[in-house]
Structures are given as structure tokens and as C-alpha cells.
Amino acid sequence: MATFLIEDVTKTFTNGEVEEQILKGVDLTLKEGEMTALIGPSGSGKSTILTIAAGLQRATDGEILFEGKDMTKMSQEEIRQVRASEFGFVFQSSHLVPFLTVEEQLLLMLDVAESKLTKKEQEKEVDKILKLVEMDHRKDAYPASLSGGERQRIAIARAIIHRPKILFADEPTASLDTKRSKDVMELLRQLTKTLKLTTLMVTHDEEMLPYVDRIITMRDGYIEE
Amino acid sequence: MKIAWKEMRKNKTKFLILGSIIFLVSFLTFIISGLANGLSQDNAALIKDLPEGQFYLNENAKQTYNLSKIDTGLQEEIVKEHPQATAFSVQMGFVNDVEDKQHSVAFLTSTESDVFEDVREGEILLDSSLKEDGIRVGDVLTNNQFSGEFTVKGFVDKKKYSHAPVAYINITNYQEMYRVMEMQTIFIPGKDAPAYNGLESFSNKTFLNAIPSYSAEQMSLNMIIWFLVVISGMLFAIFFYMMNVQKIGLYGILKAIGMKTIALFKMIWFQMIAITLVALSLSIGLSQFFNFVAPEGMPFHLSLDTVLMLSAVFLIVGFVGATISGFQIKKIEPLQAIQQGEM
């Protein structure tokens, strides 16, 4: 079942009098329970399409349909609400809050997503997700005391704690060594299947492609499937 | 608010430094304010303690008390019309005690009145601060402008004028000493402010400015107080601005995952209020303690009302400072933060 449609999306950046079209009409359908990787050379527009789909920047033209609603027509506040409750994000760096423990990072995300769970239910949910990412033993640790791989696992836990429908991952393994990168990819794949997520990932690393269901190559602002 | 509190707990040193600065600035403000109030009492307790009313000076006196002379005829007319009105004069001078030691005083005389002490000829009533100089009831004091002697009849509490203790003397003695028949001022208690030809009227507050040096002294001290208040607001603005610059990446990520900008503002406000309340509580406690232990000769008076009013101002100014620094949060683009490296 299709949950996310990107239709004829264009993006033009203006720098003074110079206009540069980064996306030249991109169509993409993301499916539930499917992990899609966007690959392509630098400047091909893969990160731009990911950030537009995630509501982090506006498309110049085209439609982005999430559960039948066109995100390009939504207000900033409506987009924020979608980001908070329906989307999950994993970035190149873990971007954890340095003064919060692992448990507090996840509770904060539930708070941001305006979770209806009670405090006890939230704590249970945190325990459950930490077990899922095999980090339950570091519940009280601060980010500074975690390894790069552990931090990325916590970032993934934070991205899924509020049970989003779509998971966006921008180069999630870029700052990790090969072994840790593979662990993280395995985890993302497993979560996509178990939680029936729709995952869109940007990567440069071809070694990570065996973990995804679908590979989309971008070149010069177009999709080359 | 939890996130704000957690940050303060994790970064104790950073917040402790800001708190200490706010504590020192607010404590200094309270002390200077206490000094300003104390000096104001020392300078004009005689006038400040009078009930609400109207003061009249000669309109040619250029609003300067020392230059005023009230026409005797007009004075009698006013006193007749308003039986509670009183004409009075104050002049700086000195008295010599039994050991021939000189003491500065402000000689005050008035027509019969409910607001000033009445003394008979040859008698003098002094502010109690002169007791510390060894003057006792019954002592005989002299003045080289006065042919007779003054016998100390008693003491009154906290009656100062122009930083000198007040000495109440009889009108006849005053006229001999200063060779002047006219009084300087007329005071009519109450809210009515009748107009008189040739006289200019002043409220209690505006009359204080007619006392030489009063407004200059108070203006300088008040300027210091308000500068300190503004500095504290700027401290908040600068501190939170620096912190925000360091946390642009973090704020960007929090915005990217859907946190509302207002939640980030609330975080700053919570921290600012927490720091200010702790700093103010300490400085209020310490300044009130200072109120009790300040040396006798130090003109220091800090009322709780003044402290609470200044505390409210500190909170408002701190809030404004923190909010101004927070405007940059509004401008943060989540996308930029994501494209930056690790925080």
C-alpha cells in the first residue's frame, strides 16, 4: 500500500541573479514496510529530495502526498506537526542532546510528539525500544560516554520511539566504521520490517545497499531507476 | 521545563557563573539603593516625614528654597485663611557645646504648628543623633550669631535636613540670628492647592528638588541603580546569546524533529527565571542583613518594598534580555543544523 507519493517535484535555488535547478521533476512512490535507498553522485539532488520529502524545505513545484494530503500546501505549523508525530529522523551525526541521558532523549521525543501515553507507559515504551536497539544497558548514560555506533543506535531509537510512519535517514552510517555501519543497517532493516515503517535513506556507501529493498539512483536532478 | 532543568544540572559551572554575576549585580544595586534611600532620609527626612500637602515659595526664588522670602502680610493672610498652615524657615548653622565644640545643625523655626515642634525662647530641641556627640538634656549651647544661650529641652528622632541634625528654635531667636523677618516657606497640609499671587506651589515630591543638592545627589545614585539594572538585562542577553550560538545545531535538530520554537523560548525563560530568583533571594537576604548590621553613621535604609520593586524590575529586564537573545532561535533553519557536523 502506497503511503508516500512524490510527484513531479522540482527545486530551484536562486543565488543572486543565477538560478540553479537541483531537482528537475522527481516522481517517487514509497511503500510501507519497504526500505528505499537514494544513491547518486554529489550534487545529484538526493539529499534535497529527502529533505523536501521530510518537510525540512519547500519544493519549488510539484506535490508531496502523505496519506492523501499534499504537504506542499500545508502551513509551517502543520508540517511541524507531521514531522513531530508521523516522521522519524536519523542524521549523519547522531545529534543527541548532550545533557540528556539515553532514557531522557527518548522521553523528550515522546514529549515533542505529544504522546498520549501516561508517564509509566512512556517509560515502558522506552525500555521496549532500547531493548529493540540493544541499548537497554546504557539507559542512564550520557551521549559523551557512548561510542559512535551506540550513539547512532540511540538516534535510531529516538527516531522510532513515537512510532512514526515514515523514517528518513540521511547518510546514517557516514560517521561509522564498516562493522558498525553494517550493524546499523541491519537494525534499520529489521525495524522497517517489524514496525512496518516506510524508510527513505540517502547513502554514498554501496556496501550498505544489500540491506535495502529498493535502490533509486539520482543523476543531475532526475531519477534513473 | 525538564530539559531546561537538566541542562542547568549538567552544566552547573556555566550557570553558576551567570548566577554569581547576577547575584553580585543585584546585591550591589540593593546596596546602592539602600544608600540612596539612606542619603535621601539624611538629606530630607524633615520634609519627607511631613504629611501630604502644598509648599509655597516666593515665585522669584527660582524654585530654590534658600532664595525664598514670603511677604509677612501674605503669610498672615494665608495662615488666617488656613489655620492648619504653617510658615517655616531652615538655615544651616552650628552650635557650640559646653566644651566649646562645634556641631553642625540645621536651625528650623516655624509659626505655631502641628507638624513642627514648638519651642520657647532660649530653648532648643535637637535631633537625637547629637546625643552621640555627648550632648544631653539641660546642656547649654551657644552660637556666635545669637546673643543669648540655648538650653537643650529634649531630642526628636530622625529629623535631618541637608545631612545635618535639625535644631528647632523659637522664631524670635531665629530672627535675631539671621536678621530676617520673613519666613522662607509656607506649608498647607491636605490635598487642596490654592493659588496665591507671587507664590509658587510645590507638592511634597517636587519640593524635595528645591532642597540644594538633593536632586543632584539622588539623580546620580538613581542613575547608577538603573545602569546596574540595564547591565543585568544585557548580561542575560549576552549570556544566552553566547549559549544559543553554541547550541544552534542542537536547536536546529530539535526543530527538525518537531519541537515548537516556543518550547525553546520557554527553556530559556525557565533558566533565566530560575537563575534570577536564586540570585535575587541571596542578595535580598544579604542586603536585609546588611540593613541591620550597617554602621550607625552610615546612611543606609533599604525597605522591603524597594527590594521587591527592584526584584520585579530585574525579572522583567532579565526576561527582555533573554527573549531578545532568543530571537536568533526563531531564525534557525533545521536544515542548516543537520548539514553541520556533530554538536
Short mmCIF file of N, CA, C and O in Angstrom, two decimals, chain B residues 148-240:
data_model
loop_
_atom_site.label_atom_id
_atom_site.label_comp_id
_atom_site.label_asym_id
_atom_site.label_seq_id
_atom_site.Cartn_x
_atom_site.Cartn_y
_atom_site.Cartn_z
N GLY B 148 22.10 85.32 73.15
CA GLY B 148 21.77 84.53 74.35
C GLY B 148 22.34 83.14 74.31
O GLY B 148 23.34 82.86 73.64
N GLU B 149 21.69 82.24 75.06
CA GLU B 149 22.11 80.83 75.11
C GLU B 149 20.89 79.95 74.87
O GLU B 149 19.76 80.33 75.15
N PHE B 150 21.19 78.75 74.37
CA PHE B 150 20.10 77.77 74.18
C PHE B 150 20.24 76.68 75.23
O PHE B 150 21.34 76.14 75.42
N THR B 151 19.12 76.32 75.82
CA THR B 151 19.13 75.18 76.75
C THR B 151 18.46 74.00 76.04
O THR B 151 17.37 74.14 75.49
N VAL B 152 19.15 72.87 76.07
CA VAL B 152 18.61 71.70 75.37
C VAL B 152 17.37 71.20 76.12
O VAL B 152 17.45 70.78 77.27
N LYS B 153 16.24 71.25 75.41
CA LYS B 153 14.97 70.88 76.04
C LYS B 153 14.71 69.38 75.87
O LYS B 153 14.09 68.73 76.69
N GLY B 154 15.21 68.83 74.77
CA GLY B 154 14.99 67.40 74.51
C GLY B 154 15.48 67.02 73.12
O GLY B 154 16.14 67.82 72.44
N PHE B 155 15.15 65.78 72.74
CA PHE B 155 15.59 65.27 71.43
C PHE B 155 14.41 64.71 70.65
O PHE B 155 13.44 64.25 71.23
N VAL B 156 14.52 64.78 69.34
CA VAL B 156 13.50 64.16 68.46
C VAL B 156 14.23 63.14 67.57
O VAL B 156 15.42 63.30 67.29
N ASP B 157 13.50 62.12 67.16
CA ASP B 157 14.13 61.05 66.37
C ASP B 157 14.12 61.35 64.88
O ASP B 157 13.10 61.79 64.33
N LYS B 158 15.23 61.05 64.23
CA LYS B 158 15.36 61.07 62.77
C LYS B 158 14.78 62.32 62.12
O LYS B 158 13.89 62.26 61.28
N LYS B 159 15.27 63.47 62.54
CA LYS B 159 14.90 64.72 61.88
C LYS B 159 16.18 65.33 61.35
O LYS B 159 16.97 65.91 62.10
N LYS B 160 16.40 65.08 60.03
CA LYS B 160 17.63 65.56 59.40
C LYS B 160 17.26 66.47 58.23
O LYS B 160 16.22 66.30 57.59
N TYR B 161 18.16 67.39 57.95
CA TYR B 161 17.98 68.26 56.80
C TYR B 161 19.35 68.57 56.23
O TYR B 161 20.25 69.00 56.99
N SER B 162 19.51 68.32 54.94
CA SER B 162 20.79 68.58 54.28
C SER B 162 21.96 67.91 55.03
O SER B 162 22.99 68.52 55.24
N HIS B 163 21.73 66.65 55.40
CA HIS B 163 22.71 65.81 56.09
C HIS B 163 23.11 66.33 57.47
O HIS B 163 24.11 65.88 58.04
N ALA B 164 22.35 67.28 58.00
CA ALA B 164 22.68 67.82 59.33
C ALA B 164 21.50 67.57 60.26
O ALA B 164 20.35 67.55 59.82
N PRO B 165 21.77 67.40 61.57
CA PRO B 165 20.67 67.23 62.52
C PRO B 165 19.88 68.53 62.63
O PRO B 165 20.46 69.63 62.60
N VAL B 166 18.56 68.40 62.77
CA VAL B 166 17.72 69.59 62.86
C VAL B 166 17.75 70.12 64.29
O VAL B 166 17.78 69.35 65.24
N ALA B 167 17.76 71.45 64.42
CA ALA B 167 17.68 72.09 65.74
C ALA B 167 16.48 73.05 65.71
O ALA B 167 16.50 74.03 64.97
N TYR B 168 15.43 72.69 66.45
CA TYR B 168 14.24 73.56 66.49
C TYR B 168 14.51 74.70 67.45
O TYR B 168 14.91 74.48 68.61
N ILE B 169 14.29 75.93 66.97
CA ILE B 169 14.45 77.09 67.86
C ILE B 169 13.24 78.01 67.71
O ILE B 169 12.47 77.88 66.75
N ASN B 170 13.10 78.90 68.64
CA ASN B 170 11.96 79.82 68.63
C ASN B 170 12.15 80.86 67.53
O ASN B 170 13.27 81.24 67.20
N ILE B 171 11.02 81.37 67.01
CA ILE B 171 11.05 82.29 65.87
C ILE B 171 11.80 83.60 66.20
O ILE B 171 12.51 84.15 65.36
N THR B 172 11.67 84.05 67.44
CA THR B 172 12.32 85.31 67.83
C THR B 172 13.84 85.14 67.80
O THR B 172 14.58 86.01 67.30
N ASN B 173 14.30 84.01 68.36
CA ASN B 173 15.74 83.72 68.35
C ASN B 173 16.26 83.60 66.92
O ASN B 173 17.34 84.08 66.59
N TYR B 174 15.47 82.97 66.07
CA TYR B 174 15.86 82.78 64.67
C TYR B 174 16.01 84.12 63.97
O TYR B 174 16.98 84.39 63.26
N GLN B 175 15.02 85.00 64.21
CA GLN B 175 15.05 86.31 63.55
C GLN B 175 16.27 87.12 63.98
O GLN B 175 16.87 87.83 63.18
N GLU B 176 16.67 86.95 65.24
CA GLU B 176 17.86 87.68 65.71
C GLU B 176 19.13 87.12 65.05
O GLU B 176 19.98 87.86 64.58
N MET B 177 19.19 85.77 65.00
CA MET B 177 20.39 85.13 64.45
C MET B 177 20.58 85.45 62.98
O MET B 177 21.68 85.72 62.52
N TYR B 178 19.51 85.40 62.22
CA TYR B 178 19.65 85.54 60.76
C TYR B 178 19.21 86.91 60.24
O TYR B 178 19.21 87.14 59.02
N ARG B 179 18.86 87.81 61.18
CA ARG B 179 18.50 89.19 60.84
C ARG B 179 17.52 89.24 59.67
O ARG B 179 17.71 89.92 58.68
N VAL B 180 16.47 88.46 59.80
CA VAL B 180 15.47 88.42 58.76
C VAL B 180 14.09 88.24 59.41
O VAL B 180 13.95 87.50 60.38
N MET B 181 13.13 88.99 58.90
CA MET B 181 11.79 88.93 59.50
C MET B 181 10.90 87.97 58.73
O MET B 181 9.97 87.39 59.27
N GLU B 182 11.21 87.79 57.43
CA GLU B 182 10.32 86.95 56.60
C GLU B 182 10.69 85.47 56.73
O GLU B 182 11.85 85.12 56.94
N MET B 183 9.66 84.65 56.57
CA MET B 183 9.87 83.20 56.54
C MET B 183 10.12 82.79 55.09
O MET B 183 9.79 83.50 54.16
N GLN B 184 10.70 81.57 54.94
CA GLN B 184 11.05 81.13 53.58
C GLN B 184 9.92 80.38 52.87
O GLN B 184 9.79 80.44 51.66
N THR B 185 9.15 79.63 53.67
CA THR B 185 8.18 78.70 53.07
C THR B 185 6.88 78.69 53.84
O THR B 185 6.87 78.92 55.05
N ILE B 186 5.83 78.40 53.12
CA ILE B 186 4.55 78.14 53.79
C ILE B 186 4.12 76.73 53.41
O ILE B 186 4.24 76.33 52.25
N PHE B 187 3.67 75.99 54.41
CA PHE B 187 3.21 74.62 54.15
C PHE B 187 1.75 74.51 54.57
O PHE B 187 1.38 74.87 55.69
N ILE B 188 0.91 74.02 53.62
CA ILE B 188 -0.51 73.79 53.94
C ILE B 188 -0.78 72.30 53.79
O ILE B 188 -0.73 71.76 52.68
N PRO B 189 -1.04 71.59 54.89
CA PRO B 189 -1.33 70.16 54.77
C PRO B 189 -2.66 69.94 54.06
O PRO B 189 -3.54 70.80 54.08
N GLY B 190 -2.79 68.79 53.42
CA GLY B 190 -4.04 68.45 52.73
C GLY B 190 -3.89 68.43 51.23
O GLY B 190 -2.81 68.73 50.71
N LYS B 191 -5.00 68.08 50.57
CA LYS B 191 -4.92 67.92 49.12
C LYS B 191 -5.19 69.20 48.34
O LYS B 191 -4.88 69.29 47.15
N ASP B 192 -5.80 70.20 49.02
CA ASP B 192 -6.11 71.45 48.32
C ASP B 192 -4.82 72.19 47.96
O ASP B 192 -3.86 72.17 48.73
N ALA B 193 -4.82 72.80 46.79
CA ALA B 193 -3.64 73.57 46.39
C ALA B 193 -4.07 74.94 45.91
O ALA B 193 -4.05 75.23 44.71
N PRO B 194 -4.49 75.80 46.84
CA PRO B 194 -4.93 77.13 46.42
C PRO B 194 -3.77 77.93 45.82
O PRO B 194 -2.62 77.76 46.24
N ALA B 195 -4.10 78.78 44.84
CA ALA B 195 -3.04 79.57 44.20
C ALA B 195 -2.97 80.94 44.87
O ALA B 195 -4.00 81.50 45.27
N TYR B 196 -1.75 81.46 45.03
CA TYR B 196 -1.56 82.80 45.60
C TYR B 196 -0.65 83.60 44.70
O TYR B 196 0.36 83.07 44.21
N ASN B 197 -1.02 84.85 44.54
CA ASN B 197 -0.21 85.76 43.72
C ASN B 197 1.18 85.91 44.31
O ASN B 197 1.32 86.17 45.50
N GLY B 198 2.18 85.75 43.49
CA GLY B 198 3.56 85.94 43.95
C GLY B 198 4.18 84.70 44.57
O GLY B 198 5.34 84.71 44.94
N LEU B 199 3.37 83.62 44.69
CA LEU B 199 3.92 82.40 45.28
C LEU B 199 3.83 81.24 44.28
O LEU B 199 2.91 81.17 43.47
N GLU B 200 4.78 80.35 44.38
CA GLU B 200 4.77 79.17 43.52
C GLU B 200 4.54 77.95 44.43
O GLU B 200 5.16 77.84 45.49
N SER B 201 3.65 77.07 44.01
CA SER B 201 3.35 75.92 44.88
C SER B 201 4.06 74.66 44.41
O SER B 201 4.32 74.47 43.22
N PHE B 202 4.34 73.80 45.40
CA PHE B 202 5.05 72.54 45.13
C PHE B 202 4.40 71.41 45.93
O PHE B 202 3.96 71.64 47.06
N SER B 203 4.36 70.23 45.33
CA SER B 203 3.91 69.07 46.10
C SER B 203 5.09 68.63 46.97
O SER B 203 6.21 69.12 46.81
N ASN B 204 4.85 67.66 47.88
CA ASN B 204 5.95 67.17 48.73
C ASN B 204 7.12 66.69 47.88
O ASN B 204 8.28 66.98 48.18
N LYS B 205 6.77 65.94 46.82
CA LYS B 205 7.82 65.33 45.99
C LYS B 205 8.63 66.40 45.24
O LYS B 205 9.86 66.36 45.22
N THR B 206 7.91 67.37 44.66
CA THR B 206 8.64 68.38 43.87
C THR B 206 9.40 69.35 44.77
O THR B 206 10.43 69.90 44.38
N PHE B 207 8.89 69.51 46.02
CA PHE B 207 9.58 70.43 46.92
C PHE B 207 10.97 69.90 47.29
O PHE B 207 11.90 70.68 47.53
N LEU B 208 11.09 68.54 47.32
CA LEU B 208 12.40 67.96 47.66
C LEU B 208 13.48 68.47 46.70
O LEU B 208 14.64 68.66 47.08
N ASN B 209 13.07 68.66 45.45
CA ASN B 209 14.05 69.13 44.46
C ASN B 209 14.48 70.58 44.69
O ASN B 209 15.46 71.04 44.10
N ALA B 210 13.71 71.29 45.53
CA ALA B 210 14.08 72.67 45.84
C ALA B 210 15.16 72.72 46.92
O ALA B 210 15.72 73.76 47.20
N ILE B 211 15.42 71.53 47.53
CA ILE B 211 16.48 71.48 48.54
C ILE B 211 17.81 71.39 47.82
O ILE B 211 18.00 70.51 46.97
N PRO B 212 18.76 72.30 48.12
CA PRO B 212 20.03 72.28 47.40
C PRO B 212 20.69 70.90 47.52
O PRO B 212 20.68 70.31 48.58
N SER B 213 21.20 70.39 46.44
CA SER B 213 21.95 69.13 46.33
C SER B 213 21.08 67.88 46.35
O SER B 213 21.54 66.79 46.02
N TYR B 214 19.81 68.01 46.78
CA TYR B 214 19.00 66.80 46.92
C TYR B 214 18.84 66.07 45.58
O TYR B 214 19.13 64.89 45.45
N SER B 215 18.36 66.81 44.56
CA SER B 215 18.09 66.12 43.30
C SER B 215 19.38 65.66 42.62
O SER B 215 19.44 64.58 42.04
N ALA B 216 20.45 66.47 42.75
CA ALA B 216 21.73 66.08 42.13
C ALA B 216 22.22 64.78 42.74
O ALA B 216 22.63 63.85 42.04
N GLU B 217 22.14 64.70 44.06
CA GLU B 217 22.61 63.50 44.77
C GLU B 217 21.77 62.29 44.39
O GLU B 217 22.29 61.22 44.05
N GLN B 218 20.45 62.46 44.42
CA GLN B 218 19.55 61.33 44.14
C GLN B 218 19.65 60.91 42.67
O GLN B 218 19.60 59.72 42.36
N MET B 219 19.79 61.92 41.79
CA MET B 219 19.87 61.58 40.36
C MET B 219 21.10 60.73 40.08
O MET B 219 21.02 59.75 39.34
N SER B 220 22.24 61.08 40.69
CA SER B 220 23.46 60.30 40.43
C SER B 220 23.29 58.87 40.92
O SER B 220 23.64 57.91 40.22
N LEU B 221 22.74 58.73 42.13
CA LEU B 221 22.58 57.37 42.67
C LEU B 221 21.56 56.57 41.87
O LEU B 221 21.77 55.39 41.58
N ASN B 222 20.46 57.23 41.51
CA ASN B 222 19.44 56.51 40.72
C ASN B 222 19.99 56.11 39.37
O ASN B 222 19.64 55.06 38.84
N MET B 223 20.85 56.98 38.82
CA MET B 223 21.44 56.65 37.53
C MET B 223 22.29 55.37 37.66
O MET B 223 22.20 54.47 36.82
N ILE B 224 23.05 55.28 38.75
CA ILE B 224 23.87 54.07 38.97
C ILE B 224 22.94 52.85 39.09
O ILE B 224 23.19 51.80 38.49
N ILE B 225 21.86 53.01 39.86
CA ILE B 225 20.93 51.89 40.06
C ILE B 225 20.38 51.41 38.72
O ILE B 225 20.41 50.21 38.41
N TRP B 226 19.91 52.32 37.91
CA TRP B 226 19.28 51.92 36.64
C TRP B 226 20.30 51.39 35.64
O TRP B 226 20.01 50.50 34.86
N PHE B 227 21.53 51.92 35.75
CA PHE B 227 22.60 51.36 34.91
C PHE B 227 22.83 49.90 35.27
O PHE B 227 22.96 49.03 34.40
N LEU B 228 22.88 49.62 36.57
CA LEU B 228 23.11 48.24 37.02
C LEU B 228 21.98 47.33 36.57
O LEU B 228 22.20 46.19 36.17
N VAL B 229 20.75 47.85 36.63
CA VAL B 229 19.60 47.05 36.19
C VAL B 229 19.72 46.74 34.70
O VAL B 229 19.54 45.59 34.27
N VAL B 230 20.08 47.77 33.93
CA VAL B 230 20.22 47.55 32.48
C VAL B 230 21.37 46.58 32.19
O VAL B 230 21.26 45.69 31.36
N ILE B 231 22.48 46.75 32.97
CA ILE B 231 23.62 45.84 32.78
C ILE B 231 23.19 44.40 33.02
O ILE B 231 23.56 43.49 32.28
N SER B 232 22.37 44.18 34.05
CA SER B 232 21.95 42.80 34.34
C SER B 232 21.12 42.25 33.18
O SER B 232 21.26 41.08 32.81
N GLY B 233 20.28 43.11 32.59
CA GLY B 233 19.49 42.66 31.43
C GLY B 233 20.40 42.31 30.27
O GLY B 233 20.21 41.30 29.58
N MET B 234 21.44 43.16 30.08
CA MET B 234 22.37 42.89 28.98
C MET B 234 23.17 41.62 29.23
O MET B 234 23.47 40.87 28.31
N LEU B 235 23.48 41.40 30.51
CA LEU B 235 24.22 40.17 30.85
C LEU B 235 23.42 38.94 30.42
O LEU B 235 23.97 38.00 29.84
N PHE B 236 22.13 38.98 30.72
CA PHE B 236 21.28 37.85 30.31
C PHE B 236 21.28 37.71 28.80
O PHE B 236 21.40 36.61 28.26
N ALA B 237 21.11 38.86 28.13
CA ALA B 237 21.05 38.83 26.67
C ALA B 237 22.34 38.25 26.10
O ALA B 237 22.31 37.35 25.25
N ILE B 238 23.50 38.73 26.62
CA ILE B 238 24.79 38.28 26.09
C ILE B 238 25.02 36.81 26.42
O ILE B 238 25.40 36.01 25.57
N PHE B 239 24.74 36.45 27.69
CA PHE B 239 24.97 35.07 28.11
C PHE B 239 24.14 34.09 27.27
O PHE B 239 24.66 33.12 26.72
N PHE B 240 22.85 34.37 27.17
CA PHE B 240 22.00 33.44 26.41
C PHE B 240 22.32 33.49 24.92
O PHE B 240 22.19 32.49 24.23
#
